[in-house]
mmCIF file of C-alpha atoms and ligand atoms in Angstrom:
data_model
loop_
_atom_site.group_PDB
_atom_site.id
_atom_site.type_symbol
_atom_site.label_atom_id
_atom_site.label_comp_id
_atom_site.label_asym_id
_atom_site.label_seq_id
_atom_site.Cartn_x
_atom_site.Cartn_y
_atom_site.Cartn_z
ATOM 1 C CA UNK K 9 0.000 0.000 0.000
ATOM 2 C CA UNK K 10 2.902 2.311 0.676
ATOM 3 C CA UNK K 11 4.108 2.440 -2.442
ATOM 4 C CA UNK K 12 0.523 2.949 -4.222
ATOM 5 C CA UNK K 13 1.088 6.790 -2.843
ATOM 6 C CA UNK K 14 4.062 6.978 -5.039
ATOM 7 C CA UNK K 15 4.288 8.297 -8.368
ATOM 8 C CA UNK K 16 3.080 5.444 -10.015
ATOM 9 C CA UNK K 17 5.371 5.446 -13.078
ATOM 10 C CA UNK K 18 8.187 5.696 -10.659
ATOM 11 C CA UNK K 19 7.058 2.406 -8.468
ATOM 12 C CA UNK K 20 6.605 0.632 -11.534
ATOM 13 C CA UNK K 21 10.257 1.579 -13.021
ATOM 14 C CA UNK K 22 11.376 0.899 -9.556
ATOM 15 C CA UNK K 23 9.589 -2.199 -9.545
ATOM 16 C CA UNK K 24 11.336 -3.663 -13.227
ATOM 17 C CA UNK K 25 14.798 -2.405 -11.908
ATOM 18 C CA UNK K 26 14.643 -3.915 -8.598
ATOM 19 C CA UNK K 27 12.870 -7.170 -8.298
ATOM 20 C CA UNK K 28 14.951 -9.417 -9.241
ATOM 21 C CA UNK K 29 17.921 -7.647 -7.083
ATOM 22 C CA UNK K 30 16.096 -6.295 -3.954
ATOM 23 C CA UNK K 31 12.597 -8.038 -3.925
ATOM 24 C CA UNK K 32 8.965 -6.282 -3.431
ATOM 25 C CA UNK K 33 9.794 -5.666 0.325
ATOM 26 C CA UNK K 34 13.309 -4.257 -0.860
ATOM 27 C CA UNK K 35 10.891 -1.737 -2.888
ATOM 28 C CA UNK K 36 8.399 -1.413 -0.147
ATOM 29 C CA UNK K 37 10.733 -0.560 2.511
ATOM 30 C CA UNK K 38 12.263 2.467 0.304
ATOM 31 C CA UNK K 39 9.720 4.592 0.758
ATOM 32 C CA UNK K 40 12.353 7.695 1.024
ATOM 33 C CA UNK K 41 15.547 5.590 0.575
ATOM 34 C CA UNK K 42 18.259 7.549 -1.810
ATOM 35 C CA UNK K 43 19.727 4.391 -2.728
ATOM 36 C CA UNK K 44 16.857 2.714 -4.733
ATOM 37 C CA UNK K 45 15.871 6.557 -6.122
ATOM 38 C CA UNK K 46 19.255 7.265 -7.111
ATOM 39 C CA UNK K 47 19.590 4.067 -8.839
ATOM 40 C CA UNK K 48 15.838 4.202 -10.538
ATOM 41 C CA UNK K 49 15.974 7.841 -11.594
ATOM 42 C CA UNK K 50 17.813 9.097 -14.678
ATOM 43 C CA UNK K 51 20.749 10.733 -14.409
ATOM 44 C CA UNK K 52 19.715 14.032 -14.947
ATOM 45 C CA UNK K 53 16.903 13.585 -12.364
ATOM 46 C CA UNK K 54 18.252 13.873 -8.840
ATOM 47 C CA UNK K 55 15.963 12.060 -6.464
ATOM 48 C CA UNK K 56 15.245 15.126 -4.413
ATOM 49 C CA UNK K 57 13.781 17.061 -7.311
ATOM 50 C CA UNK K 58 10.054 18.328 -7.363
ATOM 51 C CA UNK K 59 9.444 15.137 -9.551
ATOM 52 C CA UNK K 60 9.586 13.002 -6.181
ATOM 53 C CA UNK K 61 6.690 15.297 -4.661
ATOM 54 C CA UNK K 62 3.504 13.717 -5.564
ATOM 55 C CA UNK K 63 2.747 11.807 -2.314
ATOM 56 C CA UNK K 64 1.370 15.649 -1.324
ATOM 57 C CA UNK K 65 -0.864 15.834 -4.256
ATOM 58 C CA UNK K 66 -2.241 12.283 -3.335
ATOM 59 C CA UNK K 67 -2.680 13.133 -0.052
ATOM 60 C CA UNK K 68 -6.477 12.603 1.672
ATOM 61 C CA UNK K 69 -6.309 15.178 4.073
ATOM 62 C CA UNK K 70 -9.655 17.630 4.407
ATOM 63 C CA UNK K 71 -9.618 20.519 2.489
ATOM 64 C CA UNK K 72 -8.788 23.529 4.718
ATOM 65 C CA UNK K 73 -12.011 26.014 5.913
ATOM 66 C CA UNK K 74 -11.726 29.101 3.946
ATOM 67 C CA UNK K 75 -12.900 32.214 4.061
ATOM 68 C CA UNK K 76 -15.495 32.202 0.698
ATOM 69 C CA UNK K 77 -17.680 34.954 -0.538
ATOM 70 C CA UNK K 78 -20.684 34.255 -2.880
ATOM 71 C CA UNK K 79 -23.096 36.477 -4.799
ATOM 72 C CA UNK K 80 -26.981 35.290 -4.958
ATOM 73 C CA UNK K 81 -29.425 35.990 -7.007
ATOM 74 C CA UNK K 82 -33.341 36.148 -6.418
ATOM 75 C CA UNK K 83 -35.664 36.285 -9.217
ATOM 76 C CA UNK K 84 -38.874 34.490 -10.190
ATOM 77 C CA UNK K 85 -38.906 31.529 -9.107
ATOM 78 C CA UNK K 86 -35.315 30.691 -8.387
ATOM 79 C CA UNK K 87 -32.090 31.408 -6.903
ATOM 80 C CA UNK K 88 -28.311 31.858 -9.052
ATOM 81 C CA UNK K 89 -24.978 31.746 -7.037
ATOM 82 C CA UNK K 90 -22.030 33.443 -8.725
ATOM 83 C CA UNK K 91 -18.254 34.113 -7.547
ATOM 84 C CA UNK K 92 -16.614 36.811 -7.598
ATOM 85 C CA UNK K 93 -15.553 36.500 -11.177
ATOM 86 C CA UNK K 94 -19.004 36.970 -11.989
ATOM 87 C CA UNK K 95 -18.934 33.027 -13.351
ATOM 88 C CA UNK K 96 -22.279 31.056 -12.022
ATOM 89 C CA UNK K 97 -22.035 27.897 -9.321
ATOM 90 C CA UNK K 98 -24.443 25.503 -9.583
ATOM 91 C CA UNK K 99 -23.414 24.589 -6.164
ATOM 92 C CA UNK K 100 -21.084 26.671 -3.754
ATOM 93 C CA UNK K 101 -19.058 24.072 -2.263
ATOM 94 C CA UNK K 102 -17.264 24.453 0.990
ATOM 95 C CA UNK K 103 -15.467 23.261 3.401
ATOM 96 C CA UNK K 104 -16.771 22.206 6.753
ATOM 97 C CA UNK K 105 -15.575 25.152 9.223
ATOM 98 C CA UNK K 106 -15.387 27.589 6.532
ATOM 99 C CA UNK K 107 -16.487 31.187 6.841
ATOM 100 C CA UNK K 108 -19.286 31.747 4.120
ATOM 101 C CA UNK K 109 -20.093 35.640 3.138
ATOM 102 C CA UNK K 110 -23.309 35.205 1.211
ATOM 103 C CA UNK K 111 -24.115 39.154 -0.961
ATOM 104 C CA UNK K 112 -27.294 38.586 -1.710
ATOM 105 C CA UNK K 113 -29.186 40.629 -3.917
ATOM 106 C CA UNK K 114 -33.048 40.974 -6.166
ATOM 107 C CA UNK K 115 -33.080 40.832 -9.461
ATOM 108 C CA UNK K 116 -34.667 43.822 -9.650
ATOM 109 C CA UNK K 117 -33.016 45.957 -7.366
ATOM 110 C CA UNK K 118 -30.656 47.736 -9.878
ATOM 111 C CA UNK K 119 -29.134 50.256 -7.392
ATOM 112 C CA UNK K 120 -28.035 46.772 -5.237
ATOM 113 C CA UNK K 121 -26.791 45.024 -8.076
ATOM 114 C CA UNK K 122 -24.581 48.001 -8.946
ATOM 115 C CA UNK K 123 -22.791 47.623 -5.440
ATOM 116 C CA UNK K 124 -21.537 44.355 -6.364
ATOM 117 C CA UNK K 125 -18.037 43.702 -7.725
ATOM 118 C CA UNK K 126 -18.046 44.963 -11.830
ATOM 119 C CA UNK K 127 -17.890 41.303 -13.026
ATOM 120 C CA UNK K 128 -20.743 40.402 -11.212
ATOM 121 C CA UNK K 129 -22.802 42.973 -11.808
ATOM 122 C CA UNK K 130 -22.258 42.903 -15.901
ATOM 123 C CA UNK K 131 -23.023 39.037 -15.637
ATOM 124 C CA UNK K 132 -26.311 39.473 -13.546
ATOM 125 C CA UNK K 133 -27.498 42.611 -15.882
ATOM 126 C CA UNK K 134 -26.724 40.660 -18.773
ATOM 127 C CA UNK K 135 -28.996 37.676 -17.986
ATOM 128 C CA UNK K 136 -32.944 37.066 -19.086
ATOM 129 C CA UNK K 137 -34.194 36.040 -16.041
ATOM 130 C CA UNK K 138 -37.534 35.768 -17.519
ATOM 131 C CA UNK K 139 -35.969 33.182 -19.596
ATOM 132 C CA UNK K 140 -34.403 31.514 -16.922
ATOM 133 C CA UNK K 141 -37.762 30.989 -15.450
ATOM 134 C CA UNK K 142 -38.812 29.164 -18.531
ATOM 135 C CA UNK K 143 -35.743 27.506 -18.612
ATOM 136 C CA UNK K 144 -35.785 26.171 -14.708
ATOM 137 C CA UNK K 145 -39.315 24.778 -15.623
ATOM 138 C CA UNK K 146 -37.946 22.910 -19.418
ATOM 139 C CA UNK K 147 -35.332 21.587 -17.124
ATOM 140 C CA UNK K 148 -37.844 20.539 -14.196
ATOM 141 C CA UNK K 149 -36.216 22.741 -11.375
ATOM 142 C CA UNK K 150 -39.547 24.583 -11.470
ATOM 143 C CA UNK K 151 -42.692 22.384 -11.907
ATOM 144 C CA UNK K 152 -45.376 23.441 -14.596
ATOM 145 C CA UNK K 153 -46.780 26.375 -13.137
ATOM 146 C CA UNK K 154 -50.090 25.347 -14.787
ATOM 147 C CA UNK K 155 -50.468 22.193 -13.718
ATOM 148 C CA UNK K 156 -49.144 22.708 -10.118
ATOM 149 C CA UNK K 157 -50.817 26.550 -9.241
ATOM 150 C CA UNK K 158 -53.067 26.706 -12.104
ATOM 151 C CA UNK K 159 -51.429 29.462 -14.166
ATOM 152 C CA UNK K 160 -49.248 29.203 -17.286
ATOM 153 C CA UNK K 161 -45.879 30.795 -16.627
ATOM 154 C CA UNK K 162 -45.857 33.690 -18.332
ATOM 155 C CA UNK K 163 -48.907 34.951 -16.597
ATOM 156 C CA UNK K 164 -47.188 34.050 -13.320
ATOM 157 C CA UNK K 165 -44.668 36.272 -14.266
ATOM 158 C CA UNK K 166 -46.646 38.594 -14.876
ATOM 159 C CA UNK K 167 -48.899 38.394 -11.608
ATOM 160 C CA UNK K 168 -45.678 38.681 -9.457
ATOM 161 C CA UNK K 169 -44.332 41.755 -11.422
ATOM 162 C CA UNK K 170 -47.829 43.298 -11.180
ATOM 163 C CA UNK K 171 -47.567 45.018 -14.621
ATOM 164 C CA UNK K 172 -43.672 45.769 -13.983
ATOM 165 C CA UNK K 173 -44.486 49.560 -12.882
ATOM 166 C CA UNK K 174 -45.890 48.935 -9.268
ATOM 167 C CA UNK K 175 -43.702 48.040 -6.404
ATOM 168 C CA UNK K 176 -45.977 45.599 -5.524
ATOM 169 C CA UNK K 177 -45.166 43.125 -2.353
ATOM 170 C CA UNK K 178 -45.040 39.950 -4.949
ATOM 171 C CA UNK K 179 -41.752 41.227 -6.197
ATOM 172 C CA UNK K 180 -39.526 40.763 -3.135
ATOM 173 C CA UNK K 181 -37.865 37.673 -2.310
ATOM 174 C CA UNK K 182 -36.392 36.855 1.339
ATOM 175 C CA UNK K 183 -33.362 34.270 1.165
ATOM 176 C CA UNK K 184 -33.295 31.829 4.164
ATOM 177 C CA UNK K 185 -30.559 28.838 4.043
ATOM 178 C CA UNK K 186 -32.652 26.300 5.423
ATOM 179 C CA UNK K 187 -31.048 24.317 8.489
ATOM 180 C CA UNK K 188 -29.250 27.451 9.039
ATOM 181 C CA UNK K 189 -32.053 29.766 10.270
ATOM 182 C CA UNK K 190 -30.231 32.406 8.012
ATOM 183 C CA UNK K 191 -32.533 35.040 6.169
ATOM 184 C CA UNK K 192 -32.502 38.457 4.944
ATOM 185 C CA UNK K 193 -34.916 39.881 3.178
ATOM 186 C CA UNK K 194 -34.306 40.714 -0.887
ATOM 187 C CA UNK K 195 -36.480 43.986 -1.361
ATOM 188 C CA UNK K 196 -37.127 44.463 -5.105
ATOM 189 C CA UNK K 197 -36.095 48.413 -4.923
ATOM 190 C CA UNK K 198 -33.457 48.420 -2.447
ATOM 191 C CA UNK K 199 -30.623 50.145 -2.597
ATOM 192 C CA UNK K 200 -27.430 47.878 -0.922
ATOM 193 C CA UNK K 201 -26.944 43.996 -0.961
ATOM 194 C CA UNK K 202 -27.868 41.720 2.049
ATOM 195 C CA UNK K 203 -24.985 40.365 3.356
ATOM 196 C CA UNK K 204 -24.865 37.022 5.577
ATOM 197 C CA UNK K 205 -21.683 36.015 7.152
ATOM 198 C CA UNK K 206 -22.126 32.520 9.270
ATOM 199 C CA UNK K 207 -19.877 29.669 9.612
ATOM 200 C CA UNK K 208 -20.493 26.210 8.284
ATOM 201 C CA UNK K 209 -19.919 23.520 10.963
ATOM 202 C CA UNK K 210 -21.702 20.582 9.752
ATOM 203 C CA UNK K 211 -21.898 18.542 6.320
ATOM 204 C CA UNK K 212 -24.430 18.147 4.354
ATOM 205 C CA UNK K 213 -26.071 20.206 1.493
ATOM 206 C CA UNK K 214 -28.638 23.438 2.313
ATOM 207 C CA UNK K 215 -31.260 24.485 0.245
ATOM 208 C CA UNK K 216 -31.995 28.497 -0.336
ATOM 209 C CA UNK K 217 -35.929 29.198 0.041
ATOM 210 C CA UNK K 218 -37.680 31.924 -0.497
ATOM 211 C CA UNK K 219 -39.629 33.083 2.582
ATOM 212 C CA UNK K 220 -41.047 36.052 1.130
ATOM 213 C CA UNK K 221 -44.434 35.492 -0.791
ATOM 214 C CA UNK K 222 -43.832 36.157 -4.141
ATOM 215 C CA UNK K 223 -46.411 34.459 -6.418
ATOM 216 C CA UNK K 224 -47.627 31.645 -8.242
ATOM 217 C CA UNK K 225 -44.176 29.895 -8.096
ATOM 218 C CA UNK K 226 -43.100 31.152 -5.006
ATOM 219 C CA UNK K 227 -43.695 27.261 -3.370
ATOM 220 C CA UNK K 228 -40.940 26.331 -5.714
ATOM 221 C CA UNK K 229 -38.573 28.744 -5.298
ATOM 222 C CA UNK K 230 -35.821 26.572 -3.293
ATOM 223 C CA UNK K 231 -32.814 25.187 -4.789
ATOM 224 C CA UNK K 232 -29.685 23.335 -3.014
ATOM 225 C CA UNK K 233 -27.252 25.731 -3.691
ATOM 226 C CA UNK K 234 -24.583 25.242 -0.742
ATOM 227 C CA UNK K 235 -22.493 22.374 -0.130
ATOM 228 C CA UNK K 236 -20.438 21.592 2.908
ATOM 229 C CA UNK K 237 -18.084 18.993 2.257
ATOM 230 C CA UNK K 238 -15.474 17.206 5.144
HETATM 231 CU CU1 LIG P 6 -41.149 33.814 -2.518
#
């Protein structure tokens, strides 16, 4: 087993060069001995070269909490995690006993999406999330608003946007990462981003639902969109 967390090309050169003088234990045994790398390596590849490093890449250790900041979306009936690069997770993935900063915003709320890092903004501005409604219900995220509330999609767009020009209450969101018990409300004309900052300290993946009513779909607006890993 000890030499399986070897570069494998190595054991097995080691392995042709050495069996019939040393034996497998010979090999087994020279886990870190010069003798056998010296002898195994070309010449122009000193054992203690970079080349002899990839026991660390093999290693199994847990990743390392981190410090991670994500940028949510809320829009009808769904929720879109980006980085800071402005490039979309379909899953933020952490690990267990990391810090998570969650920037959180409406899609609506213009004035909050402009406080966001340039990258993210332009990605978020640049989407049709009227078209990724349709889209979450081709792909089944969403269920067919007819069938399950009774109204096609469209018009359940256009309920919750009552007409586009009002501010009416069906266009807010509220994000709560269920398990958690964190929420903060996603007001359709505000002004700054909600920010959440909580550590992670257990496993397991957390869904983000909408606590604010906001419609026809708003049942089905609740995604798993945060992984903790160990
Ligand atoms: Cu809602």
């Amino acid at each position: 087993m000890r030499i399986s967390r070897r570069n494998s090309l190595t054991a097995i050169s080691m392995l042709a060069l050495f069996t019939a003088a040393c034996g497998a234990e010979g090999i087994v045994e020279e886990q870190d001995g010069t003798a056998a790398d010296e002898a195994a390596a070309p010449t122009d590849e000193p054992a203690d070269e970079p080349g002899e490093e990839p026991v660390e890449e093999i290693g199994t250790e847990p990743a390392e909490p981190e410090e991670v900041t994500a940028y949510v979306v809320a829009y009808h009936w769904g929720w879109a995690v980006f980085d800071e690069d402005g490039t979309e997770l379909e899953v933020l993935e952490v690990p267990v006993g990391s810090e998570v900063e969650l920037v959180a915003v409406n899609d609506h709320a213009s004035h909050a999406i402009e406080q966001l890092p340039t990258p993210v903004a332009e990605t978020i501005t640049s989407i049709d999330w009227h078209d990724r409604a349709h889209h979450d219900m081709e792909q089944g995220h969403i269920p067919d608003l007819e069938e399950a509330e009774g109204v096609p999609l469209g018009e359940a767009l256009s309920i919750a946007h009552d007409g586009h020009d009002h501010v009416g209450p069906a266009q807010d969101h509220a994000l709560l990462v269920a398990g958690l018990g964190i929420e903060a409300f996603l007001d359709a004309h505000g002004d700054q981003p909600a920010r959440m900052v909580f550590t992670v300290d257990e496993e397991g993946s957390y869904e983000f639902r909408c606590t604010e009513e906001c419609g026809p779909g708003h049942d089905h607006q609740r995604r798993e969109k945060l992984l903790v890993t160990g």
